[in-house]
Amino acid sequence: MPERREQRRRTGFEDSGRTYRLHPSPEQAERLRAWGHTCRAVWNMALEQRIYVHRQRGRTLRSGEQCRFLTRARRDLEWVADLPSQAPQQVLRHLDRAYDNFWNPDHPAEFPRFKKRTSRVAIPLPGQAVRVTKLNRHWASARIPKLGEVRFRLSRSLGGEIRNVSIRADAAGRWFIAFGVRVPAQWAPPNGKPPVGVDFGVKHSAYLSDEEAPRLMDRTLTDGEKRRLVGLERRRERQIKQAKQRNGGKYGNRLKKTLRAIAELRARQARRRLDFTHKLTTDLAKSHGLVAIEDLRVRQMTKSAKGTRDMPGTRVAQKSGLNRAVLDNTPGERRRQLAYKCPAYGSVLVLVPPAGTSQTCGACRARDAASRVSRDAFVCTSCGHTDNADHNASVVILDRVPAHRPRTAGHAVHSTQRRPLVGRPSPAPRAGAREPLTFSARALPRGQQEIIRNPRSG
């Protein structure tokens, strides 16, 4: 996000994404899938070459040098030459970016990994290699090198200059085309609406501090779909076992049909989940001037409890079910969407430390684990305050925003303020505690606001 803000200030433009449903013919889809596997092979070979050169000579190859080897490979290998020349070059540039992210200490990326054949296929292309033609209000076509015109559903206008293109297929075999476009930066002034604290949970999808009832996500699969999914998964395991015993591990048509049916159900579940997430985050950004959420570490929260062979874990099945429930509510995706939707609608996103929010009283601020008497009930042992546990947590989350803590008599609590806000010095944190994320309301160009990180002073 800091890079995007700097880009806006410097150029007045920003990069945005547009994704559309692609409708290739059966012949085009077969060739696109072959190209996707070729791009995966190019990635794996390039990564293997970089690892080998670094081990042998202590230096790292870059895309400019590897492109020379790519030219030789196109002369010798027909399946590489069938790929548009720009696609493998884009793959090498993506590998450069993966290395840069890994070397960046502020980026959470790990070392680049090899891509499995089961990975979703994707073909990257530069923007100048694809020409888009609008056919009517609902349809357009993209001219792809060596493939010709492919129609896609024009669900929204492109709205800018095409910078790059990616063609991919999901697990259910549906094709999509994504455009990276350069669009004019849109600055929204502060909307002046009230702040809110949001607690993302498992039983309740979201609980807002200014609402009495939780926001609930509809079931992503009906009872009938769940039963069908269980039956398909059992059939899959039986067919895989038979394929290993009778067919040398080669998948037959019936097994492929079963896998395709499972993928379609999973894709339908993912679309329903994403639909609810977009509606929730858009409403939060539109209806509030400040949105406070917990700074969760989802990857650490959802680690497996199986342990090791020497030290096996306990209650592994229960932890696995909890992990699935947490990931089903997509807290990371909600945070990602709020990060770009809040500035677009004139609100501010604030991340607060999550430690103890479920054990702290929203009325007297006393923290005691015994106050959480059950999954849904919170009864403060200090002042006797009673509330729903998730709603109480949302109130505590909003209270942890430094600008909205009560200071002196006469100051409004939980009010949206437009003047520059400076957090008060805080007591020294406990050992291992994380820094809080506060915000600044200093006016950037056209009133845009940003999130900043302030170190705690002791």
Coordinates of N, CA and C in Angstrom, one line a residue, residues 65-244:
E65 N 19.6 -12.2 -18.3 CA 20.6 -13.2 -18.6 C 19.9 -14.5 -19.0
Q66 N 18.8 -14.9 -18.3 CA 18.2 -16.1 -18.6 C 17.4 -16.1 -19.9
C67 N 17.1 -14.9 -20.4 CA 16.4 -14.8 -21.7 C 17.2 -15.3 -22.8
R68 N 18.5 -15.2 -22.7 CA 19.4 -15.7 -23.8 C 19.3 -17.3 -23.8
F69 N 19.2 -17.9 -22.7 CA 19.0 -19.4 -22.7 C 17.6 -19.7 -23.2
L70 N 16.7 -18.8 -22.9 CA 15.3 -19.1 -23.4 C 15.2 -19.1 -24.9
T71 N 16.0 -18.2 -25.5 CA 16.0 -18.1 -27.0 C 16.5 -19.4 -27.6
R72 N 17.6 -20.0 -27.0 CA 18.1 -21.3 -27.4 C 17.1 -22.4 -27.2
A73 N 16.4 -22.3 -26.1 CA 15.4 -23.4 -25.8 C 14.3 -23.3 -26.8
R74 N 13.9 -22.1 -27.3 CA 12.8 -22.0 -28.3 C 13.2 -22.6 -29.6
R75 N 14.5 -22.6 -29.9 CA 15.0 -23.2 -31.2 C 15.1 -24.7 -31.1
D76 N 15.3 -25.3 -29.9 CA 15.5 -26.7 -29.7 C 14.3 -27.4 -29.3
L77 N 13.4 -26.8 -28.6 CA 12.2 -27.5 -28.1 C 10.9 -26.9 -28.7
E78 N 10.2 -27.8 -29.4 CA 9.0 -27.3 -30.1 C 7.9 -26.9 -29.2
W79 N 7.8 -27.5 -28.0 CA 6.7 -27.2 -27.1 C 6.9 -25.8 -26.4
V80 N 8.2 -25.4 -26.3 CA 8.5 -24.1 -25.8 C 8.3 -23.0 -26.9
A81 N 8.6 -23.4 -28.2 CA 8.4 -22.5 -29.3 C 7.0 -22.2 -29.6
D82 N 6.1 -23.2 -29.2 CA 4.6 -23.0 -29.5 C 4.1 -21.8 -28.6
L83 N 4.7 -21.5 -27.5 CA 4.3 -20.5 -26.6 C 4.6 -19.1 -27.2
P84 N 3.7 -18.1 -27.1 CA 4.1 -16.8 -27.5 C 5.4 -16.3 -26.8
S85 N 6.2 -15.6 -27.6 CA 7.5 -15.3 -27.1 C 7.5 -14.4 -25.9
Q86 N 6.4 -13.6 -25.7 CA 6.4 -12.7 -24.6 C 6.0 -13.4 -23.3
A87 N 5.3 -14.5 -23.4 CA 4.8 -15.2 -22.1 C 6.0 -15.7 -21.3
P88 N 7.0 -16.5 -21.8 CA 8.1 -16.9 -20.9 C 8.9 -15.8 -20.4
Q89 N 9.0 -14.7 -21.2 CA 9.7 -13.5 -20.7 C 9.0 -12.9 -19.5
Q90 N 7.7 -12.9 -19.5 CA 6.9 -12.4 -18.4 C 7.1 -13.3 -17.2
V91 N 7.2 -14.6 -17.4 CA 7.4 -15.6 -16.3 C 8.8 -15.3 -15.6
L92 N 9.8 -15.0 -16.4 CA 11.1 -14.7 -15.8 C 11.1 -13.4 -15.0
R93 N 10.3 -12.4 -15.5 CA 10.2 -11.2 -14.8 C 9.4 -11.4 -13.5
H94 N 8.4 -12.3 -13.5 CA 7.7 -12.6 -12.3 C 8.7 -13.3 -11.3
L95 N 9.6 -14.1 -11.8 CA 10.5 -14.8 -10.9 C 11.5 -13.7 -10.3
D96 N 11.9 -12.7 -11.1 CA 12.7 -11.6 -10.5 C 11.9 -10.9 -9.4
R97 N 10.6 -10.7 -9.6 CA 9.9 -10.0 -8.5 C 9.7 -10.9 -7.3
A98 N 9.6 -12.2 -7.5 CA 9.6 -13.2 -6.4 C 10.8 -13.1 -5.6
Y99 N 12.0 -13.0 -6.2 CA 13.3 -12.9 -5.5 C 13.4 -11.6 -4.8
D100 N 12.9 -10.5 -5.5 CA 13.0 -9.2 -4.8 C 12.1 -9.1 -3.6
N101 N 10.9 -9.7 -3.6 CA 10.1 -9.8 -2.5 C 10.7 -10.6 -1.3
F102 N 11.4 -11.7 -1.7 CA 12.0 -12.5 -0.7 C 13.2 -11.8 0.0
W103 N 13.9 -11.0 -0.8 CA 15.0 -10.2 -0.2 C 14.5 -9.0 0.6
N104 N 13.3 -8.5 0.3 CA 12.8 -7.4 1.0 C 12.4 -7.7 2.5
P105 N 13.1 -7.2 3.5 CA 12.8 -7.5 4.9 C 11.4 -7.1 5.3
D106 N 10.8 -6.2 4.6 CA 9.4 -5.7 5.0 C 8.3 -6.5 4.3
H107 N 8.7 -7.5 3.4 CA 7.7 -8.2 2.7 C 7.6 -9.6 3.3
P108 N 6.4 -10.2 3.4 CA 6.3 -11.5 4.1 C 6.6 -12.7 3.1
A109 N 7.0 -12.4 1.9 CA 7.2 -13.5 0.9 C 8.3 -14.4 1.4
E110 N 8.1 -15.7 1.1 CA 9.2 -16.7 1.4 C 9.9 -17.0 0.1
F111 N 10.9 -17.9 0.1 CA 11.7 -18.2 -1.0 C 10.8 -18.7 -2.1
P112 N 11.1 -18.4 -3.4 CA 10.2 -18.9 -4.5 C 10.2 -20.4 -4.5
R113 N 9.0 -21.0 -4.8 CA 8.8 -22.4 -4.7 C 8.6 -22.9 -6.2
F114 N 8.8 -24.2 -6.3 CA 8.5 -24.9 -7.6 C 7.0 -25.1 -7.7
K115 N 6.5 -25.0 -8.9 CA 5.1 -25.1 -9.1 C 4.7 -26.6 -9.5
K116 N 3.7 -27.1 -8.9 CA 3.3 -28.5 -9.2 C 2.4 -28.5 -10.4
R117 N 2.3 -29.7 -10.9 CA 1.4 -29.8 -12.1 C -0.1 -29.6 -11.7
T118 N -0.4 -29.8 -10.5 CA -1.8 -29.6 -10.0 C -2.1 -28.2 -9.8
S119 N -1.1 -27.3 -9.9 CA -1.3 -25.9 -9.7 C -2.2 -25.3 -10.8
R120 N -2.9 -24.2 -10.5 CA -3.8 -23.6 -11.5 C -2.9 -23.0 -12.6
V121 N -3.3 -23.3 -13.8 CA -2.5 -22.8 -15.0 C -2.7 -21.3 -15.2
A122 N -1.7 -20.6 -15.6 CA -1.7 -19.2 -15.9 C -0.8 -18.8 -17.0
I123 N -1.2 -17.9 -17.9 CA -0.3 -17.5 -18.9 C -0.2 -16.0 -18.8
P124 N 1.0 -15.4 -18.4 CA 1.2 -14.0 -18.3 C 1.6 -13.4 -19.7
L125 N 1.1 -12.2 -20.0 CA 1.5 -11.5 -21.2 C 1.6 -10.0 -20.9
P126 N 2.5 -9.3 -21.7 CA 2.5 -7.8 -21.5 C 1.3 -7.2 -22.2
G127 N 1.0 -6.0 -21.7 CA -0.2 -5.3 -22.2 C -0.2 -5.1 -23.7
Q128 N 1.0 -4.7 -24.3 CA 1.1 -4.4 -25.7 C 0.9 -5.6 -26.6
A129 N 0.9 -6.8 -26.0 CA 0.8 -8.1 -26.8 C -0.7 -8.4 -27.1
V130 N -1.6 -7.8 -26.4 CA -3.0 -8.2 -26.4 C -3.8 -6.9 -26.9
R131 N -4.7 -7.1 -27.9 CA -5.5 -6.1 -28.4 C -7.0 -6.4 -28.0
V132 N -7.7 -5.4 -27.4 CA -9.1 -5.7 -26.9 C -10.0 -4.9 -27.9
T133 N -11.0 -5.5 -28.3 CA -12.1 -4.9 -29.2 C -13.4 -5.1 -28.5
K134 N -14.1 -4.0 -28.3 CA -15.5 -4.1 -27.8 C -16.5 -4.5 -28.8
L135 N -17.3 -5.5 -28.6 CA -18.2 -6.0 -29.6 C -19.6 -5.4 -29.4
N136 N -20.1 -5.3 -28.1 CA -21.3 -4.7 -27.8 C -21.3 -4.3 -26.3
R137 N -22.5 -4.1 -25.7 CA -22.5 -3.7 -24.3 C -22.0 -4.7 -23.4
H138 N -22.2 -6.0 -23.7 CA -21.9 -7.1 -22.8 C -20.7 -8.0 -23.2
W139 N -20.2 -7.8 -24.4 CA -19.1 -8.7 -24.9 C -18.0 -7.9 -25.5
A140 N -16.8 -8.5 -25.4 CA -15.6 -7.9 -26.0 C -14.7 -9.1 -26.4
S141 N -13.7 -8.9 -27.2 CA -12.8 -9.9 -27.6 C -11.4 -9.4 -27.4
A142 N -10.5 -10.4 -27.1 CA -9.1 -10.1 -26.9 C -8.3 -10.9 -28.0
R143 N -7.5 -10.2 -28.7 CA -6.6 -10.8 -29.7 C -5.3 -11.3 -29.0
I144 N -5.2 -12.6 -28.9 CA -4.0 -13.1 -28.2 C -3.0 -13.7 -29.2
P145 N -1.8 -13.4 -29.1 CA -0.8 -13.9 -30.1 C -0.9 -15.4 -30.2
K146 N -0.8 -15.9 -31.5 CA -0.8 -17.3 -31.9 C -2.1 -18.0 -31.5
L147 N -3.1 -17.3 -31.1 CA -4.4 -17.9 -30.7 C -5.6 -17.2 -31.4
G148 N -5.5 -16.0 -31.7 CA -6.6 -15.2 -32.4 C -7.5 -14.6 -31.4
E149 N -8.7 -14.3 -31.9 CA -9.7 -13.6 -31.1 C -10.4 -14.6 -30.1
V150 N -10.5 -14.2 -28.9 CA -11.2 -14.9 -27.8 C -12.2 -14.0 -27.1
R151 N -13.4 -14.4 -27.1 CA -14.4 -13.5 -26.5 C -14.4 -13.6 -25.0
F152 N -14.8 -12.5 -24.3 CA -14.9 -12.5 -22.9 C -16.1 -11.6 -22.5
R153 N -16.7 -11.9 -21.4 CA -17.9 -11.1 -20.9 C -17.4 -9.8 -20.3
L154 N -17.9 -8.7 -20.9 CA -17.5 -7.4 -20.5 C -18.4 -6.9 -19.4
S155 N -18.1 -7.4 -18.2 CA -18.9 -7.1 -17.0 C -18.7 -5.6 -16.5
R156 N -17.6 -5.0 -16.8 CA -17.3 -3.6 -16.5 C -16.3 -3.1 -17.5
S157 N -16.2 -1.8 -17.6 CA -15.3 -1.2 -18.6 C -13.9 -1.3 -18.1
L158 N -12.9 -1.3 -19.0 CA -11.5 -1.4 -18.6 C -11.1 -0.1 -17.9
G159 N -11.4 1.0 -18.5 CA -11.2 2.3 -17.9 C -9.8 2.8 -17.8
G160 N -8.9 2.3 -18.6 CA -7.5 2.8 -18.6 C -6.7 2.0 -19.5
E161 N -5.4 2.4 -19.5 CA -4.4 1.7 -20.4 C -4.0 0.3 -19.9
I162 N -4.0 -0.6 -20.7 CA -3.7 -2.0 -20.4 C -2.1 -2.1 -20.2
R163 N -1.7 -2.6 -19.0 CA -0.3 -2.7 -18.7 C 0.2 -4.1 -18.8
N164 N -0.6 -5.1 -18.3 CA -0.3 -6.5 -18.4 C -1.6 -7.3 -18.4
V165 N -1.4 -8.6 -18.8 CA -2.6 -9.5 -19.0 C -2.2 -10.8 -18.4
S166 N -3.1 -11.5 -17.8 CA -2.9 -12.8 -17.3 C -4.2 -13.7 -17.6
I167 N -4.0 -14.8 -18.2 CA -5.0 -15.7 -18.6 C -4.9 -16.9 -17.7
R168 N -5.9 -17.3 -17.0 CA -5.8 -18.4 -16.0 C -7.1 -19.2 -16.0
A169 N -7.0 -20.4 -15.5 CA -8.2 -21.3 -15.3 C -8.3 -21.7 -13.8
D170 N -9.5 -21.8 -13.3 CA -9.7 -22.2 -12.0 C -9.8 -23.8 -11.9
A171 N -10.0 -24.3 -10.7 CA -10.0 -25.8 -10.6 C -11.2 -26.4 -11.3
A172 N -12.2 -25.7 -11.5 CA -13.4 -26.2 -12.2 C -13.3 -26.1 -13.7
G173 N -12.2 -25.6 -14.3 CA -12.0 -25.5 -15.7 C -12.5 -24.2 -16.3
R174 N -13.0 -23.3 -15.5 CA -13.5 -22.0 -16.1 C -12.3 -21.1 -16.3
W175 N -12.3 -20.4 -17.4 CA -11.2 -19.5 -17.9 C -11.5 -18.0 -17.6
F176 N -10.5 -17.3 -17.2 CA -10.6 -15.9 -16.8 C -9.5 -15.1 -17.5
I177 N -9.7 -13.9 -17.8 CA -8.7 -13.0 -18.3 C -8.6 -11.8 -17.4
A178 N -7.4 -11.5 -16.8 CA -7.2 -10.4 -15.9 C -6.3 -9.3 -16.6
F179 N -6.8 -8.1 -16.5 CA -6.0 -7.0 -17.1 C -5.5 -6.1 -15.9
G180 N -4.2 -5.8 -16.0 CA -3.7 -4.7 -15.1 C -3.7 -3.4 -15.9
V181 N -4.5 -2.4 -15.4 CA -4.7 -1.2 -16.1 C -4.2 0.0 -15.3
R182 N -3.8 1.0 -16.0 CA -3.4 2.3 -15.4 C -4.6 3.2 -15.5
V183 N -5.1 3.6 -14.3 CA -6.3 4.4 -14.3 C -6.0 5.7 -13.5
P184 N -6.8 6.8 -13.7 CA -6.6 8.0 -12.9 C -6.8 7.7 -11.5
A185 N -6.0 8.3 -10.6 CA -6.2 8.1 -9.2 C -7.4 8.8 -8.7
Q186 N -8.2 8.1 -7.9 CA -9.4 8.7 -7.4 C -9.2 9.0 -5.9
W187 N -9.4 10.3 -5.6 CA -9.2 10.7 -4.2 C -10.5 11.0 -3.6
A188 N -10.8 10.4 -2.5 CA -12.1 10.6 -1.8 C -11.8 11.4 -0.5
P189 N -12.5 12.5 -0.3 CA -12.3 13.3 1.0 C -12.8 12.5 2.1
P190 N -12.4 12.8 3.3 CA -13.0 12.1 4.5 C -14.5 12.2 4.5
N191 N -15.2 11.1 4.7 CA -16.7 11.1 4.6 C -17.4 11.6 5.9
G192 N -16.6 11.7 6.9 CA -17.2 12.3 8.2 C -18.2 11.4 8.9
K193 N -18.2 10.1 8.6 CA -19.1 9.2 9.2 C -18.5 8.6 10.5
P194 N -19.4 8.0 11.3 CA -18.9 7.6 12.6 C -17.9 6.4 12.5
P195 N -17.0 6.2 13.5 CA -16.1 5.1 13.4 C -16.8 3.8 13.9
V196 N -16.1 2.7 13.7 CA -16.6 1.4 14.1 C -15.5 0.4 14.3
G197 N -15.7 -0.4 15.3 CA -14.8 -1.5 15.6 C -15.4 -2.8 15.1
V198 N -14.6 -3.7 14.5 CA -15.2 -4.9 13.9 C -14.4 -6.1 14.4
D199 N -15.1 -7.1 14.9 CA -14.5 -8.3 15.4 C -14.9 -9.4 14.4
F200 N -13.9 -10.0 13.7 CA -14.2 -11.1 12.8 C -14.0 -12.4 13.5
G201 N -15.1 -13.2 13.6 CA -15.1 -14.4 14.3 C -15.3 -15.6 13.5
V202 N -15.6 -16.7 14.2 CA -15.9 -18.0 13.5 C -17.4 -18.3 13.5
K203 N -18.0 -18.2 14.7 CA -19.5 -18.4 14.7 C -20.2 -17.2 14.1
H204 N -19.8 -16.0 14.4 CA -20.3 -14.8 13.8 C -19.3 -14.3 12.8
S205 N -19.7 -14.1 11.6 CA -18.8 -13.6 10.6 C -18.2 -12.3 11.0
A206 N -19.0 -11.4 11.5 CA -18.5 -10.1 11.9 C -19.5 -9.5 12.9
Y207 N -18.9 -8.8 13.9 CA -19.7 -8.1 14.9 C -19.2 -6.7 15.0
L208 N -20.1 -5.8 14.7 CA -19.8 -4.3 14.7 C -20.1 -3.7 16.1
S209 N -19.3 -2.8 16.5 CA -19.4 -2.2 17.8 C -20.7 -1.3 17.9
D210 N -21.2 -0.8 16.7 CA -22.4 0.0 16.8 C -23.7 -0.7 16.4
E211 N -23.6 -2.1 16.4 CA -24.8 -2.9 16.0 C -25.1 -3.9 17.1
E212 N -26.3 -4.2 17.3 CA -26.7 -5.2 18.4 C -26.7 -6.6 17.9
A213 N -26.8 -6.8 16.6 CA -26.9 -8.2 16.0 C -25.7 -8.4 15.1
P214 N -25.2 -9.6 15.0 CA -24.0 -9.9 14.2 C -24.3 -10.0 12.8
R215 N -23.3 -9.8 11.9 CA -23.4 -10.1 10.5 C -23.1 -11.5 10.3
L216 N -24.0 -12.3 9.7 CA -23.8 -13.7 9.5 C -23.7 -14.0 8.0
M217 N -22.8 -14.9 7.6 CA -22.6 -15.3 6.3 C -23.5 -16.5 6.0
D218 N -24.3 -16.5 4.9 CA -25.1 -17.7 4.6 C -24.2 -18.9 4.4
R219 N -24.8 -20.0 4.5 CA -24.1 -21.3 4.3 C -23.5 -21.3 2.9
T220 N -22.2 -21.6 2.8 CA -21.6 -21.6 1.4 C -22.0 -22.9 0.7
L221 N -22.5 -23.9 1.4 CA -23.0 -25.1 0.7 C -24.2 -25.6 1.5
T222 N -25.2 -25.9 0.7 CA -26.5 -26.4 1.3 C -26.2 -27.9 1.8
D223 N -27.2 -28.4 2.6 CA -27.1 -29.7 3.1 C -27.0 -30.7 2.0
G224 N -27.7 -30.6 0.9 CA -27.6 -31.5 -0.2 C -26.3 -31.4 -0.9
E225 N -25.7 -30.2 -1.0 CA -24.4 -30.1 -1.6 C -23.3 -30.7 -0.7
K226 N -23.5 -30.5 0.6 CA -22.5 -31.1 1.5 C -22.5 -32.7 1.4
R227 N -23.7 -33.2 1.4 CA -23.8 -34.7 1.2 C -23.2 -35.2 -0.1
R228 N -23.5 -34.4 -1.1 CA -22.9 -34.8 -2.5 C -21.4 -34.7 -2.4
L229 N -20.9 -33.6 -1.8 CA -19.4 -33.5 -1.7 C -18.8 -34.6 -1.0
V230 N -19.4 -35.0 0.2 CA -18.8 -36.1 0.9 C -18.8 -37.4 0.1
G231 N -19.9 -37.7 -0.6 CA -20.0 -38.8 -1.5 C -19.0 -38.8 -2.6
L232 N -18.8 -37.6 -3.2 CA -17.8 -37.5 -4.3 C -16.4 -37.7 -3.8
E233 N -16.1 -37.2 -2.6 CA -14.7 -37.4 -2.1 C -14.4 -38.8 -1.7
R234 N -15.5 -39.5 -1.2 CA -15.3 -41.0 -1.0 C -15.1 -41.7 -2.3
R235 N -15.9 -41.4 -3.3 CA -15.7 -42.0 -4.6 C -14.3 -41.7 -5.2
R236 N -13.8 -40.5 -5.0 CA -12.5 -40.1 -5.5 C -11.4 -41.0 -4.8
E237 N -11.5 -41.2 -3.5 CA -10.5 -42.0 -2.9 C -10.5 -43.5 -3.3
R238 N -11.7 -44.0 -3.5 CA -11.9 -45.4 -4.0 C -11.3 -45.5 -5.4
Q239 N -11.6 -44.5 -6.3 CA -11.1 -44.6 -7.7 C -9.6 -44.4 -7.8
I240 N -9.0 -43.5 -6.9 CA -7.6 -43.4 -6.9 C -6.9 -44.7 -6.5
K241 N -7.5 -45.4 -5.5 CA -6.9 -46.6 -5.1 C -7.0 -47.7 -6.2
Q242 N -8.1 -47.7 -6.9 CA -8.2 -48.7 -8.0 C -7.3 -48.3 -9.1
A243 N -7.1 -47.0 -9.4 CA -6.2 -46.6 -10.5 C -4.7 -47.0 -10.2
K244 N -4.3 -47.0 -8.9 CA -3.0 -47.4 -8.5 C -2.8 -48.9 -8.6

